[in-house]
Short mmCIF file of C-alpha atoms in Angstrom, two decimals:
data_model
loop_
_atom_site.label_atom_id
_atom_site.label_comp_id
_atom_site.label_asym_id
_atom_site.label_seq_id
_atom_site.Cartn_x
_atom_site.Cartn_y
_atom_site.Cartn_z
CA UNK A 701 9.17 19.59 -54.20
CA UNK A 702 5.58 19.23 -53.66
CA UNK A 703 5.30 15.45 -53.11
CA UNK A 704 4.08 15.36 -49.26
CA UNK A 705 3.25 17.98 -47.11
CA UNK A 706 6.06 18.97 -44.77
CA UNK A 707 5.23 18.17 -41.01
CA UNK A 708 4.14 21.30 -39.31
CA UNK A 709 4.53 22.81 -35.66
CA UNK A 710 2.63 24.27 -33.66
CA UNK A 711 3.16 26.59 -30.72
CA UNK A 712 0.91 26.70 -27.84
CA UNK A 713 0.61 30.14 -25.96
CA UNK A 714 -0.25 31.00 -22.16
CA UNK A 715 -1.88 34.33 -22.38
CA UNK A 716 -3.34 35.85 -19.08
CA UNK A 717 -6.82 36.38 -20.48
CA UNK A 718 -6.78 32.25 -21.15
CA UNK A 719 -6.95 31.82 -17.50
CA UNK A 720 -10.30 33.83 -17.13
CA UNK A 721 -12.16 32.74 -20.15
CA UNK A 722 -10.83 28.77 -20.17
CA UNK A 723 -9.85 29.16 -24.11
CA UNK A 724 -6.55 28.28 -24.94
CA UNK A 725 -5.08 29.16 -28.10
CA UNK A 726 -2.75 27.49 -30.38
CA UNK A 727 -0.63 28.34 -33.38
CA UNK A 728 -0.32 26.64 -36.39
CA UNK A 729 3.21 27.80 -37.65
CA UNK A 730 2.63 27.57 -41.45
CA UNK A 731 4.94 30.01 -42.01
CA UNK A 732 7.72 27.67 -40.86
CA UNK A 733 6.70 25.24 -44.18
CA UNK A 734 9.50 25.99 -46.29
CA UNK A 735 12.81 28.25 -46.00
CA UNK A 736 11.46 30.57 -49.08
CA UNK A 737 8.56 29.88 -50.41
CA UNK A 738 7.15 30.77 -47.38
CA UNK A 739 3.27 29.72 -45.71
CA UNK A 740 0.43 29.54 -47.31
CA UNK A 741 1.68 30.21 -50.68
CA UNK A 742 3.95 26.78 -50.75
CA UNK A 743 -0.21 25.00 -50.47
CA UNK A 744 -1.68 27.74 -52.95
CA UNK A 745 1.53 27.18 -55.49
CA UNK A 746 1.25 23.07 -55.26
CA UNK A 747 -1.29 22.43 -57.53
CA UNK A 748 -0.67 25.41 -59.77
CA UNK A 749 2.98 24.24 -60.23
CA UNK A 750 2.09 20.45 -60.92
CA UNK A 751 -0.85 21.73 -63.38
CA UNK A 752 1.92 24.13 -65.32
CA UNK A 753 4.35 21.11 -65.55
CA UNK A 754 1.55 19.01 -66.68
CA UNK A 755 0.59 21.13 -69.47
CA UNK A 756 4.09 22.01 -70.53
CA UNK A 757 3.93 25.52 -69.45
CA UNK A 758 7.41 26.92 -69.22
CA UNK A 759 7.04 29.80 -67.70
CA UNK A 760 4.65 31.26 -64.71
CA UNK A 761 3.37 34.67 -64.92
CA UNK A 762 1.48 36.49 -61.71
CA UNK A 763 0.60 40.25 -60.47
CA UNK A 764 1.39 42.09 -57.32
CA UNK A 765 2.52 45.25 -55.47
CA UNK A 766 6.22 46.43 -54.98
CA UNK A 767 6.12 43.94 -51.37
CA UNK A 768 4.07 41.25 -52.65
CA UNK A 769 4.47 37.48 -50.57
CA UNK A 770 2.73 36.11 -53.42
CA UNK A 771 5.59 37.59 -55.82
CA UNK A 772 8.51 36.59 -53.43
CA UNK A 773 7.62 32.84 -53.25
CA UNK A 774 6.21 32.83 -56.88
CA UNK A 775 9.67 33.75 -57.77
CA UNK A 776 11.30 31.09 -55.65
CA UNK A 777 9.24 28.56 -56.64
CA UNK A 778 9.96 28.73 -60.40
CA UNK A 779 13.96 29.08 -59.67
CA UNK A 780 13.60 25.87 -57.71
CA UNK A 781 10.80 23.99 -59.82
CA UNK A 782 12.62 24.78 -63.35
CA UNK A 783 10.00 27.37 -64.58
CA UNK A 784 11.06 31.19 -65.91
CA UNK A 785 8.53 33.58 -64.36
CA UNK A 786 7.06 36.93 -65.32
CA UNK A 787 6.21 39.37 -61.94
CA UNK A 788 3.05 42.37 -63.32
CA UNK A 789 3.93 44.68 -60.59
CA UNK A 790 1.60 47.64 -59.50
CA UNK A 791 2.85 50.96 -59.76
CA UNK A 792 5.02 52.24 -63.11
CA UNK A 793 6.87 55.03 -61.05
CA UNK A 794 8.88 52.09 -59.44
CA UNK A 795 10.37 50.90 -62.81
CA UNK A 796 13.24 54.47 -62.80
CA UNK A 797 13.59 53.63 -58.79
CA UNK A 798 16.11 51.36 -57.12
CA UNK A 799 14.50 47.70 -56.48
CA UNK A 800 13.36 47.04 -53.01
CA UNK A 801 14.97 44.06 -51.42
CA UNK A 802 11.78 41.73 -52.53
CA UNK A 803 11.49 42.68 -56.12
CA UNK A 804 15.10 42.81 -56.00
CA UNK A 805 15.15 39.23 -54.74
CA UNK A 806 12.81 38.19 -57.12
CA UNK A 807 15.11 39.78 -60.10
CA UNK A 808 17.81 37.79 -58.88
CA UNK A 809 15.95 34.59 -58.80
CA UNK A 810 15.67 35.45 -62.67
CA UNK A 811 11.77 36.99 -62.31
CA UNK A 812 11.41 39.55 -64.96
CA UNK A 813 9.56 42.08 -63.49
CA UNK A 814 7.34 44.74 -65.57
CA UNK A 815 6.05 47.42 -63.85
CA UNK A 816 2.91 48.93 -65.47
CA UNK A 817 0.05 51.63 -64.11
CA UNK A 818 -2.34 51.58 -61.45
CA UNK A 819 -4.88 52.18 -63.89
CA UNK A 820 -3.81 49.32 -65.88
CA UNK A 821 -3.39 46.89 -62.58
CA UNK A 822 -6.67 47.05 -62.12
CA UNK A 823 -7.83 45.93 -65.23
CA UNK A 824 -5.62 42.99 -64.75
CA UNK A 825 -8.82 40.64 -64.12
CA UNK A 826 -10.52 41.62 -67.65
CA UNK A 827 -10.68 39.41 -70.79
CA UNK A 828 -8.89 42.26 -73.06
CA UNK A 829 -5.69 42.51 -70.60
CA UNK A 830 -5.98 38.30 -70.43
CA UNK A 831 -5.59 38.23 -73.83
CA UNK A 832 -3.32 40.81 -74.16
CA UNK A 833 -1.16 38.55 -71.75
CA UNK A 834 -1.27 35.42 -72.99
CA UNK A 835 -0.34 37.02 -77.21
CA UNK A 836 2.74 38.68 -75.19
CA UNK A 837 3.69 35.12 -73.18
CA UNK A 838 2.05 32.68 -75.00
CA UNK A 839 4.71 30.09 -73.10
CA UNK A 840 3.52 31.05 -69.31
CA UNK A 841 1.01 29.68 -67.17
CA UNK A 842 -1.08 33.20 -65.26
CA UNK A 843 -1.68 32.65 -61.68
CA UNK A 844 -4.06 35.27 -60.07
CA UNK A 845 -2.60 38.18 -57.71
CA UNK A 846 -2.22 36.47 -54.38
CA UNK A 847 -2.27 32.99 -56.00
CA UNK A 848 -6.36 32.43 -55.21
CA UNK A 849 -7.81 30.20 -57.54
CA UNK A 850 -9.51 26.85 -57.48
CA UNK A 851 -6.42 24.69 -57.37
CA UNK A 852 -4.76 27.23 -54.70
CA UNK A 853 -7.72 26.25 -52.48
CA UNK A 854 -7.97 22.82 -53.13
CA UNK A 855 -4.07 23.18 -51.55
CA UNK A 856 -5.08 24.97 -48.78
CA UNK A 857 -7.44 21.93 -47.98
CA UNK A 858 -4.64 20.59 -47.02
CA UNK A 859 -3.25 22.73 -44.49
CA UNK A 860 -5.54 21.23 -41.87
CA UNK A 861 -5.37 18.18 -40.68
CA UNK A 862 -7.74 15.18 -39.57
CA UNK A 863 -5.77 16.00 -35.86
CA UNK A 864 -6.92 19.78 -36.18
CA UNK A 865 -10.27 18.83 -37.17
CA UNK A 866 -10.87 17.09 -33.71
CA UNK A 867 -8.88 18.84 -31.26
CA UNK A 868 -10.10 22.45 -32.20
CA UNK A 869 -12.87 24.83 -32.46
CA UNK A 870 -12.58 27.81 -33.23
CA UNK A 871 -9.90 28.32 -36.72
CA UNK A 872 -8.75 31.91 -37.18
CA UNK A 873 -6.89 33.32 -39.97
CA UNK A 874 -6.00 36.17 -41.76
CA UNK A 875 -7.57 36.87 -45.15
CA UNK A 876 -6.10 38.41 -47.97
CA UNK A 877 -7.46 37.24 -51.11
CA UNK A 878 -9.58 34.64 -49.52
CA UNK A 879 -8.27 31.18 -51.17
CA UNK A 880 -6.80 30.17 -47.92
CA UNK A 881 -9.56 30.82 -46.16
CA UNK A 882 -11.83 29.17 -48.63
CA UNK A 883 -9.92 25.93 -48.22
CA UNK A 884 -9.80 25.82 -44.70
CA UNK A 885 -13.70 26.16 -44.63
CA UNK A 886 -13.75 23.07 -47.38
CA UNK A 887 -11.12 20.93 -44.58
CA UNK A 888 -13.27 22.18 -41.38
CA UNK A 889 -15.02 19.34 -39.41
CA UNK A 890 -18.43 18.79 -38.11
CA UNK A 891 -19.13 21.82 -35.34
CA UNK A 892 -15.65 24.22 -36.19
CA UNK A 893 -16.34 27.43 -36.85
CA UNK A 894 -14.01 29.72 -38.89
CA UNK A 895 -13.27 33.02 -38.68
CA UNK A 896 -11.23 35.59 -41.22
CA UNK A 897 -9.78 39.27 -40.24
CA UNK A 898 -9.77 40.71 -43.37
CA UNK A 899 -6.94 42.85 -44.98
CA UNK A 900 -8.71 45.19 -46.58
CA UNK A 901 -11.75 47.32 -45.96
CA UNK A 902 -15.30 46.20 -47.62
CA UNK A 903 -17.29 42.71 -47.84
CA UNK A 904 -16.27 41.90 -51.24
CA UNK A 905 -14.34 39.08 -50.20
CA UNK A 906 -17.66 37.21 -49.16
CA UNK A 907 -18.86 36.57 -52.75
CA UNK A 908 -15.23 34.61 -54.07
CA UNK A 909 -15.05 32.70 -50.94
CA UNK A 910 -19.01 31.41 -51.23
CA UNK A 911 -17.78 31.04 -54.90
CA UNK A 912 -15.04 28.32 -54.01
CA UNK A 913 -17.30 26.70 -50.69
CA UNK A 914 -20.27 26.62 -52.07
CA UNK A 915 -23.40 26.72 -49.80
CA UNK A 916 -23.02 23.52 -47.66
CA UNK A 917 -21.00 25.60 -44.56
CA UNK A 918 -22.50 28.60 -43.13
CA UNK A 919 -19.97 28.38 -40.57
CA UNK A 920 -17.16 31.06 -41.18
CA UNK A 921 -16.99 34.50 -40.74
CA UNK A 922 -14.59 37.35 -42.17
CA UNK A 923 -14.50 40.79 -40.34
CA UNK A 924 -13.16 43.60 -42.79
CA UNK A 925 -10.25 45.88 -41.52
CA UNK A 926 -12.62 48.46 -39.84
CA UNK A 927 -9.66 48.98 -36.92
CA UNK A 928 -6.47 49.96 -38.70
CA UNK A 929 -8.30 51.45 -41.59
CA UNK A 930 -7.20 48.67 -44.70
CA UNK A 931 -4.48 47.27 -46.24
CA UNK A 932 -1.22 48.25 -45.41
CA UNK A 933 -2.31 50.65 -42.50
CA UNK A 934 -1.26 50.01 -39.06
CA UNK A 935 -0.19 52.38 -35.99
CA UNK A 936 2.26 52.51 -33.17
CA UNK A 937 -0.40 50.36 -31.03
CA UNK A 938 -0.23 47.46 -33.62
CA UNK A 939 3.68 47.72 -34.03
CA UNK A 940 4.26 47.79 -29.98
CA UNK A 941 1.86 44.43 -29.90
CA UNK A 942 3.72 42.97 -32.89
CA UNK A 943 6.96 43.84 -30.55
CA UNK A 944 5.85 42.19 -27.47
CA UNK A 945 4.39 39.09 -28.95
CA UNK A 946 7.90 38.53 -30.04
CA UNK A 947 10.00 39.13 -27.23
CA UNK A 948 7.73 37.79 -24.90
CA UNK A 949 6.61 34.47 -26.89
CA UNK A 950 8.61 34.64 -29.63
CA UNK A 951 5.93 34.20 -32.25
CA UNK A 952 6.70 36.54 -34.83
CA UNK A 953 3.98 38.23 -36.63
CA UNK A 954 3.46 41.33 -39.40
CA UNK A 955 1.41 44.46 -39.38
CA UNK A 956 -0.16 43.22 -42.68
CA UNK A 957 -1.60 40.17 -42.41
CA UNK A 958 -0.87 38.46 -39.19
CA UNK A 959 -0.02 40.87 -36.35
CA UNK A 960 -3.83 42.87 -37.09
CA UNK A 961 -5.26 38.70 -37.22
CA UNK A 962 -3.81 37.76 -33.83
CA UNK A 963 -4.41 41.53 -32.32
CA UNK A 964 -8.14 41.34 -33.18
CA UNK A 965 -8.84 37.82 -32.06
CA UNK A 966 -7.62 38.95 -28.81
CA UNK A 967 -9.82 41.62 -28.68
CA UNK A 968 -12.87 39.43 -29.40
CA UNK A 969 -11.94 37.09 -26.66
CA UNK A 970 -11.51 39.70 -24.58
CA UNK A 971 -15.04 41.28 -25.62
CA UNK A 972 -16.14 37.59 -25.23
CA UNK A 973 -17.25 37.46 -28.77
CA UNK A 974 -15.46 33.78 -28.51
CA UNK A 975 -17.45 31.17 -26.42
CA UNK A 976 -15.81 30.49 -23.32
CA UNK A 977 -13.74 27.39 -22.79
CA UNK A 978 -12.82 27.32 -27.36
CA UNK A 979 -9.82 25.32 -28.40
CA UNK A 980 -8.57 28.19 -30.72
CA UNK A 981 -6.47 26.94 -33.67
CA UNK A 982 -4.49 30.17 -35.07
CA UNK A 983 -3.06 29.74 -38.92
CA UNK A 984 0.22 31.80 -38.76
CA UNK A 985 0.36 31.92 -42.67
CA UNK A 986 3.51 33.97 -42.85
CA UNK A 987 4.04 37.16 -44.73
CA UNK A 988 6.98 37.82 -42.93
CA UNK A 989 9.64 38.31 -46.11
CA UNK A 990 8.83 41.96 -46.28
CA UNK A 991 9.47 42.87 -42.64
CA UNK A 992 12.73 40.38 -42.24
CA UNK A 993 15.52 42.64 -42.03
CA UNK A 994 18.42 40.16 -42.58
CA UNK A 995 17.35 39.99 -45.97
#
């Protein structure tokens, strides 16, 4: 599954403010990598998988919420790469409700899903509930919520290419955990600069991705969700954009991840907070299985 990376495509938009400022912006249509294991999760999976098969790991065990991408592909990936996989899912109220059509998916795909606290999610990082884990599934390999570790970056390396390292400079991309954004800072060339609209609220995310970059690049950025007010909040203003950027140039984006990315890099070039005359490279790293309603 993972032998080569897939040839990606990219779609170039005309936007009126282009015109005044000279930037031009292109996408980077990541989410078009694979039919379900969808964006950047097929390059944060790739090394996991191949480590897991390595070691003899048979099954793969992760954490997320009730709408998780991470969970969705997670789930597809073991069906298709022979593994049995375990889903932690936030929130035990959901486990007397009817399954949403992404856990539901991820049932089907043979995921067993265990829903446990909020409380207990957040200890999900500490060495007690780790050990807890591994005495309950001693068989499965534990990928981090949102996949972000040191092999999920070292995938993400890959999503840019010698090409996109000349012919752009200015990356932009959403940031959720911050592995993808940590490996596209490791892949950026000489003069790029990077920046990351945040999910969430708060700077925390600074200290992981210095973690897996190191201190050799001081050129990236990541803006917390100050406009929509964090993860998983958006408004009618954000939904009508998401809308017309679909109709009108059929790139289809969510209010998650993607559609608050694109909407506030517009607003910086607008501000002209983006040098004049940038060759913007957007990373449209998908998200979209939650908001896809012929599924």
């Amino acid at each position: 599954m993972f032998a080569q990376t897939p040839i990606i495509a990219y779609q170039r938009l005309s936007l009126p403010m282009e015109s005044d400022s000279g930037i031009s912006i292109t996408i980077k249509r990541i989410d078009q990598v694979h039919s379900t294991i969808s964006g950047n999760k097929w390059f944060k999976l790739k090394y996991n998988l191949i480590k897991a098969k390595s070691l003899g790991y048979s099954q793969l065990l992760s954490f997320g919420g009730a709408y998780s991408n991470h969970i969705d592909a997670l789930a597809h990936a073991a069906y298709d790469f022979g593994f049995e996989s375990i889903g932690i899912i936030r929130g035990d109220e959901l486990a007397g409700r009817p399954l949403n059509p992404t856990l539901s998916r991820a049932q089907a795909l043979g995921m067993r899903l265990e829903f446990i606290s909020r409380a207990d999610y957040r200890l999900k990082h500490t060495d007690n509930y780790t050990t807890e884990l591994k005495a309950r599934y001693p068989n499965a390999y534990i990928i981090p919520e949102g996949g972000s570790n040191a092999l999920a970056v070292k995938g993400c390396e890959e999503m840019l290419t010698e090409a996109d390292q000349r012919n752009f400079d200015v990356i932009v991309c959403a940031v959720g955990t911050g592995g993808t954004f940590s490996g596209l800072i490791n892949a950026s060339g000489h003069g790029q600069s990077l920046i990351g609209f945040s999910a969430l609220k708060g700077d925390f995310l600074i200290e992981p991705v210095q973690g897996w970059t190191g201190s050799a690049k001081h050129n990236w950025a990541i803006y917390d969700d100050s406009l929509f007010g964090g993860y998983g909040k958006f408004n009618k203003t954000l939904e009508a954009f998401i809308e017309l950027m679909n109709k009108k140039y059929e790139l289809p984006l969510e209010p998650i991840y993607t559609g608050k990315a694109f909407y506030r890099m517009l607003a910086m070039i607008e501000q002209g907070n983006i040098a004049k005359g940038s060759r913007i490279l957007f990373m449209h790293t998908g998200g979209l299985q939650a908001f896809d309603r012929s599924k």
